[in-house]
């Protein structure tokens, strides 16, 4: 994957341009709210196709959201969990997010699988997914619904 | 501080009120409880939106628009409560506090009486304590858990 853009704070400070440190996030267009994952946590993207896996789970099923466009036909796997594939909405956008635009959510919402509120133009834009919980839930989901059939994947890309 | 919620007058101890603001953009949180359905951003913090109508059991057919938000802080937690309108803070002598009968709810144990005006006093400390603690378990309804 192209190097996701968490730029070293020091570099920015040294250049003294008054810029905030910026991280890259992928925002998936879902209802009732958009959800976001840090780009650096995504190892690869692909499409449903010729390769196969029986370890595919829908992001929406785990988080209780629904793709806005009703097309959930892209797949990705996370850097920390290379054998687990997540089916994600086709509609997504990559944004640069300054650190002060990420607000930690109260504990009550962390238990729902989110770790931060992403702000854009002073308004809530998306909920940032807690990936540790996401993987845990995905594994639980797979354990509860074991399947013999494999799902076809292909067209992997290294960038969003 | 007296405020109106879906046609019912209530009051909250002013010491808990940090700010009264117009509506703030909210984001609905998937799988959240009806009592804490959303988040909003306030002064660099993500704070829960607390649906007091749900908590007090106000029937849905009586629900009205809520163009104001009370930002409440208690026990280190900050929450936003949408309300229909809010009035200026008033000093109320203790003798005007009576056991509640306008709203019969565990979170509204007393009322203020001033002439013909009566307002249920919301026990916001208890609400925040219960909602933020009992909701720790995913999917658990804090109201049901409290009963």
Coordinates of C-alpha atoms in Angstrom, one line a residue:
Chain A
X1 CA 0.0 0.0 0.0
X2 CA 1.2 3.5 -0.6
X3 CA 2.7 4.9 2.5
X4 CA -0.3 6.3 4.4
X5 CA 0.4 9.8 5.3
X6 CA 1.0 10.1 9.0
X7 CA 3.7 12.6 8.7
X8 CA 6.3 13.0 11.4
X9 CA 5.3 15.8 13.7
X10 CA 8.9 16.9 13.9
X11 CA 9.2 17.4 10.2
X12 CA 6.2 19.6 10.1
X13 CA 7.4 21.6 13.0
X14 CA 10.8 22.0 11.5
X15 CA 9.3 23.4 8.3
X16 CA 7.3 25.7 10.5
X17 CA 4.4 26.1 8.1
X18 CA 1.9 26.1 10.9
X19 CA 0.5 22.8 9.7
X20 CA -1.1 20.3 12.0
X21 CA 0.1 16.7 11.8
X22 CA -2.2 14.9 9.4
X23 CA -3.2 11.2 9.1
X24 CA -5.0 9.6 6.3
X25 CA -8.4 7.9 6.8
X26 CA -10.7 6.0 4.6
X27 CA -14.3 6.9 5.2
X28 CA -16.9 4.4 4.1
X29 CA -20.3 5.8 3.1
X30 CA -22.7 4.1 5.4
X31 CA -25.9 4.7 7.3
X32 CA -26.8 5.8 10.0
X33 CA -23.4 7.3 9.9
X34 CA -20.1 7.1 8.0
X35 CA -17.4 5.0 9.5
X36 CA -13.6 5.5 9.1
X37 CA -10.5 3.4 9.2
X38 CA -6.9 4.7 9.3
X39 CA -5.3 4.1 5.9
X40 CA -2.2 2.8 7.5
X41 CA -4.1 0.0 9.0
X42 CA -5.3 -1.2 5.6
X43 CA -2.9 -3.6 4.0
X44 CA -4.6 -4.4 0.7
X45 CA -7.8 -3.7 -1.2
X46 CA -9.5 -6.1 -3.7
X47 CA -12.7 -7.0 -5.4
X48 CA -14.9 -10.1 -5.2
X49 CA -13.4 -12.3 -7.9
X50 CA -11.2 -15.3 -8.6
X51 CA -9.1 -15.8 -5.5
X52 CA -10.8 -17.4 -2.5
X53 CA -11.2 -17.2 1.2
X54 CA -13.6 -18.6 3.8
X55 CA -12.6 -15.9 6.2
X56 CA -14.7 -13.0 4.8
X57 CA -17.0 -10.9 6.9
X58 CA -19.1 -7.9 6.1
X59 CA -18.0 -4.7 7.9
X60 CA -21.6 -3.6 8.0
X61 CA -22.7 -6.8 9.8
X62 CA -20.2 -6.2 12.5
X63 CA -20.8 -2.5 13.0
X64 CA -24.5 -2.4 12.5
X65 CA -24.3 0.0 9.5
X66 CA -25.5 -0.3 5.9
X67 CA -23.8 0.8 2.7
X68 CA -25.4 4.0 1.4
X69 CA -25.2 2.8 -2.2
X70 CA -26.2 -0.8 -1.3
X71 CA -23.0 -1.9 -3.0
X72 CA -20.7 -3.7 -0.6
X73 CA -18.5 -5.5 -3.0
X74 CA -14.9 -4.4 -2.2
X75 CA -12.7 -6.3 0.2
X76 CA -9.7 -5.4 2.2
X77 CA -7.6 -6.9 4.8
X78 CA -6.0 -5.2 7.8
X79 CA -2.3 -5.0 8.4
X80 CA -2.7 -6.6 11.8
X81 CA -4.9 -9.4 10.6
X82 CA -3.7 -10.6 7.2
X83 CA -5.9 -13.7 7.0
X84 CA -9.2 -11.9 7.7
X85 CA -11.0 -10.2 4.9
X86 CA -13.6 -7.5 5.3
X87 CA -16.2 -6.8 2.7
X88 CA -16.7 -3.0 2.6
X89 CA -18.9 -0.5 0.7
X90 CA -17.8 0.5 -2.7
X91 CA -18.4 4.1 -1.9
X92 CA -15.5 5.5 0.1
X93 CA -13.4 8.6 0.3
X94 CA -9.9 9.2 1.6
X95 CA -9.3 12.2 3.7
X96 CA -6.4 13.8 5.5
X97 CA -7.2 14.4 9.1
X98 CA -5.3 16.6 11.5
X99 CA -4.8 15.1 15.0
X100 CA -7.1 17.7 16.6
X101 CA -10.0 16.6 14.4
X102 CA -10.1 13.2 16.1
X103 CA -12.0 13.4 19.4
X104 CA -11.9 10.3 21.6
X105 CA -15.4 9.0 22.3
X106 CA -16.8 8.2 25.8
X107 CA -16.3 4.6 27.0
X108 CA -20.0 3.8 26.5
X109 CA -19.4 4.2 22.7
X110 CA -16.1 2.4 22.7
X111 CA -17.9 -0.7 23.7
X112 CA -19.9 -0.4 20.5
X113 CA -16.7 -0.6 18.4
X114 CA -15.7 3.0 17.9
X115 CA -12.7 4.9 19.3
X116 CA -13.0 8.4 18.0
X117 CA -15.3 11.0 16.3
X118 CA -13.8 12.4 13.2
X119 CA -14.5 16.1 12.7
X120 CA -14.6 18.0 9.5
X121 CA -15.3 21.7 9.3
X122 CA -16.2 21.6 13.0
X123 CA -18.9 19.1 12.4
X124 CA -19.1 15.3 13.1
X125 CA -18.1 13.5 9.9
X126 CA -17.6 9.8 10.8
X127 CA -16.9 7.4 13.6
X128 CA -13.5 5.9 13.6
X129 CA -13.6 2.1 14.0
X130 CA -11.7 0.5 16.9
X131 CA -9.8 -2.1 14.9
X132 CA -8.9 -4.3 17.9
X133 CA -12.6 -4.7 18.7
X134 CA -13.4 -5.0 15.0
X135 CA -11.1 -8.0 14.7
X136 CA -12.4 -9.6 17.8
X137 CA -15.9 -9.2 16.7
X138 CA -15.1 -10.5 13.2
X139 CA -13.4 -13.6 14.7
X140 CA -16.5 -14.2 16.9
X141 CA -18.7 -13.7 13.9
X142 CA -16.7 -16.3 11.9
X143 CA -16.7 -18.7 14.9
X144 CA -20.5 -18.5 15.2
X145 CA -21.2 -18.9 11.6
X146 CA -18.7 -21.4 10.2
X147 CA -18.9 -22.0 6.5
X148 CA -17.4 -24.5 4.1
X149 CA -17.8 -22.4 1.0
X150 CA -15.1 -20.1 0.0
X151 CA -15.7 -16.6 -1.4
X152 CA -13.9 -15.4 -4.5
X153 CA -11.6 -12.5 -4.4
X154 CA -9.3 -10.8 -6.9
X155 CA -7.9 -7.6 -8.3
X156 CA -5.9 -6.7 -5.3
X157 CA -4.5 -3.3 -5.2
X158 CA -1.9 -1.7 -3.0
X159 CA -3.6 1.6 -2.7
X160 CA -7.1 2.8 -1.8
Chain B
X1 CA -32.8 26.2 35.5
X2 CA -36.3 25.5 34.1
X3 CA -36.7 24.0 30.7
X4 CA -39.4 22.6 28.6
X5 CA -39.3 19.1 27.2
X6 CA -42.1 17.9 24.9
X7 CA -44.6 20.2 26.6
X8 CA -43.6 19.3 30.1
X9 CA -41.8 21.8 32.3
X10 CA -38.8 20.4 34.2
X11 CA -35.8 21.9 36.0
X12 CA -32.2 21.1 36.6
X13 CA -29.8 22.4 39.2
X14 CA -28.0 25.2 37.6
X15 CA -24.6 24.1 39.0
X16 CA -24.7 21.2 36.4
X17 CA -25.3 23.4 33.4
X18 CA -22.2 24.4 31.5
X19 CA -23.9 26.0 28.5
X20 CA -27.2 26.3 26.7
X21 CA -26.6 26.2 22.9
X22 CA -28.6 26.0 19.7
X23 CA -28.6 22.6 18.1
X24 CA -25.3 21.1 17.3
X25 CA -24.7 18.7 14.5
X26 CA -25.1 15.2 15.8
X27 CA -23.9 11.8 14.5
X28 CA -26.2 8.8 15.2
X29 CA -24.2 5.9 16.6
X30 CA -25.1 2.5 15.3
X31 CA -26.3 0.0 17.9
X32 CA -26.4 2.7 20.6
X33 CA -29.2 2.7 23.1
X34 CA -32.3 4.9 22.6
X35 CA -31.3 6.8 25.7
X36 CA -27.8 7.7 24.3
X37 CA -28.4 7.6 20.6
X38 CA -25.8 10.0 19.3
X39 CA -22.6 12.1 19.7
X40 CA -21.9 15.7 19.1
X41 CA -18.7 17.8 19.2
X42 CA -18.5 20.4 21.9
X43 CA -15.4 22.5 22.7
X44 CA -13.1 19.9 21.4
X45 CA -14.8 16.9 23.0
X46 CA -17.1 14.2 21.7
X47 CA -20.0 14.2 24.1
X48 CA -23.0 11.8 24.2
X49 CA -26.5 13.2 23.4
X50 CA -28.9 12.1 26.1
X51 CA -32.5 11.6 25.1
X52 CA -34.3 12.7 28.3
X53 CA -37.7 12.0 26.7
X54 CA -36.8 8.4 26.4
X55 CA -35.4 8.3 29.9
X56 CA -38.5 9.9 31.5
X57 CA -40.9 7.8 29.4
X58 CA -42.6 10.7 27.5
X59 CA -44.8 9.1 24.9
X60 CA -43.5 9.4 21.3
X61 CA -46.7 11.1 20.1
X62 CA -46.0 14.0 22.5
X63 CA -42.5 14.5 21.2
X64 CA -41.7 18.0 19.8
X65 CA -38.8 19.7 18.2
X66 CA -35.9 20.5 20.4
X67 CA -33.9 23.5 19.1
X68 CA -31.8 23.9 22.3
X69 CA -29.1 21.8 23.9
X70 CA -28.3 21.9 27.6
X71 CA -24.7 20.9 28.0
X72 CA -24.4 19.2 31.4
X73 CA -21.4 18.2 33.4
X74 CA -21.5 15.9 36.4
X75 CA -19.0 13.6 37.9
X76 CA -16.5 14.4 35.2
X77 CA -18.9 13.4 32.4
X78 CA -20.3 15.9 29.9
X79 CA -23.6 15.2 28.1
X80 CA -25.9 17.2 25.8
X81 CA -29.6 17.1 26.4
X82 CA -31.9 18.4 23.6
X83 CA -34.8 20.4 25.0
X84 CA -37.7 22.5 23.5
X85 CA -36.8 25.7 25.4
X86 CA -34.9 26.9 28.4
X87 CA -35.5 29.8 30.8
X88 CA -33.2 31.9 32.9
X89 CA -31.9 30.5 36.1
X90 CA -34.0 31.1 39.2
X91 CA -33.3 30.8 42.9
X92 CA -35.8 28.4 44.5
X93 CA -36.2 28.2 48.3
X94 CA -36.1 24.6 49.6
X95 CA -39.7 24.9 50.9
X96 CA -40.9 25.1 47.3
X97 CA -39.5 21.6 46.6
X98 CA -42.1 18.8 47.0
X99 CA -42.4 15.2 46.1
X100 CA -43.1 14.7 42.4
X101 CA -46.5 14.1 41.0
X102 CA -46.4 15.8 37.6
X103 CA -43.9 13.2 36.3
X104 CA -43.8 9.9 38.1
X105 CA -40.3 8.7 37.4
X106 CA -37.3 7.5 39.4
X107 CA -35.2 10.2 37.8
X108 CA -37.6 13.0 38.8
X109 CA -38.2 12.6 42.5
X110 CA -39.1 16.2 43.4
X111 CA -41.0 19.2 41.9
X112 CA -40.7 22.9 42.2
X113 CA -43.9 24.8 42.9
X114 CA -44.2 28.5 42.2
X115 CA -47.7 29.8 42.1
X116 CA -49.5 27.8 39.4
X117 CA -46.2 26.8 37.8
X118 CA -44.8 23.3 38.6
X119 CA -41.6 21.7 37.2
X120 CA -40.2 18.3 37.9
X121 CA -36.6 18.4 39.1
X122 CA -34.4 16.1 37.1
X123 CA -31.9 14.1 39.0
X124 CA -29.2 14.5 36.4
X125 CA -26.4 13.0 38.5
X126 CA -28.3 9.8 38.8
X127 CA -29.2 9.7 35.1
X128 CA -25.7 10.3 33.9
X129 CA -24.3 7.8 36.4
X130 CA -26.8 5.1 35.3
X131 CA -26.6 5.8 31.6
X132 CA -22.9 5.9 31.3
X133 CA -22.3 3.0 33.7
X134 CA -25.1 0.6 32.7
X135 CA -24.6 1.1 29.1
X136 CA -21.1 -0.3 29.4
X137 CA -22.6 -3.6 28.3
X138 CA -23.3 -3.6 24.6
X139 CA -27.0 -3.7 23.8
X140 CA -28.1 -3.5 27.4
X141 CA -30.9 -1.2 28.0
X142 CA -30.0 0.9 31.1
X143 CA -33.6 1.7 31.8
X144 CA -34.6 -2.0 31.9
X145 CA -31.5 -2.7 33.9
X146 CA -32.4 -0.1 36.5
X147 CA -35.9 -1.5 37.0

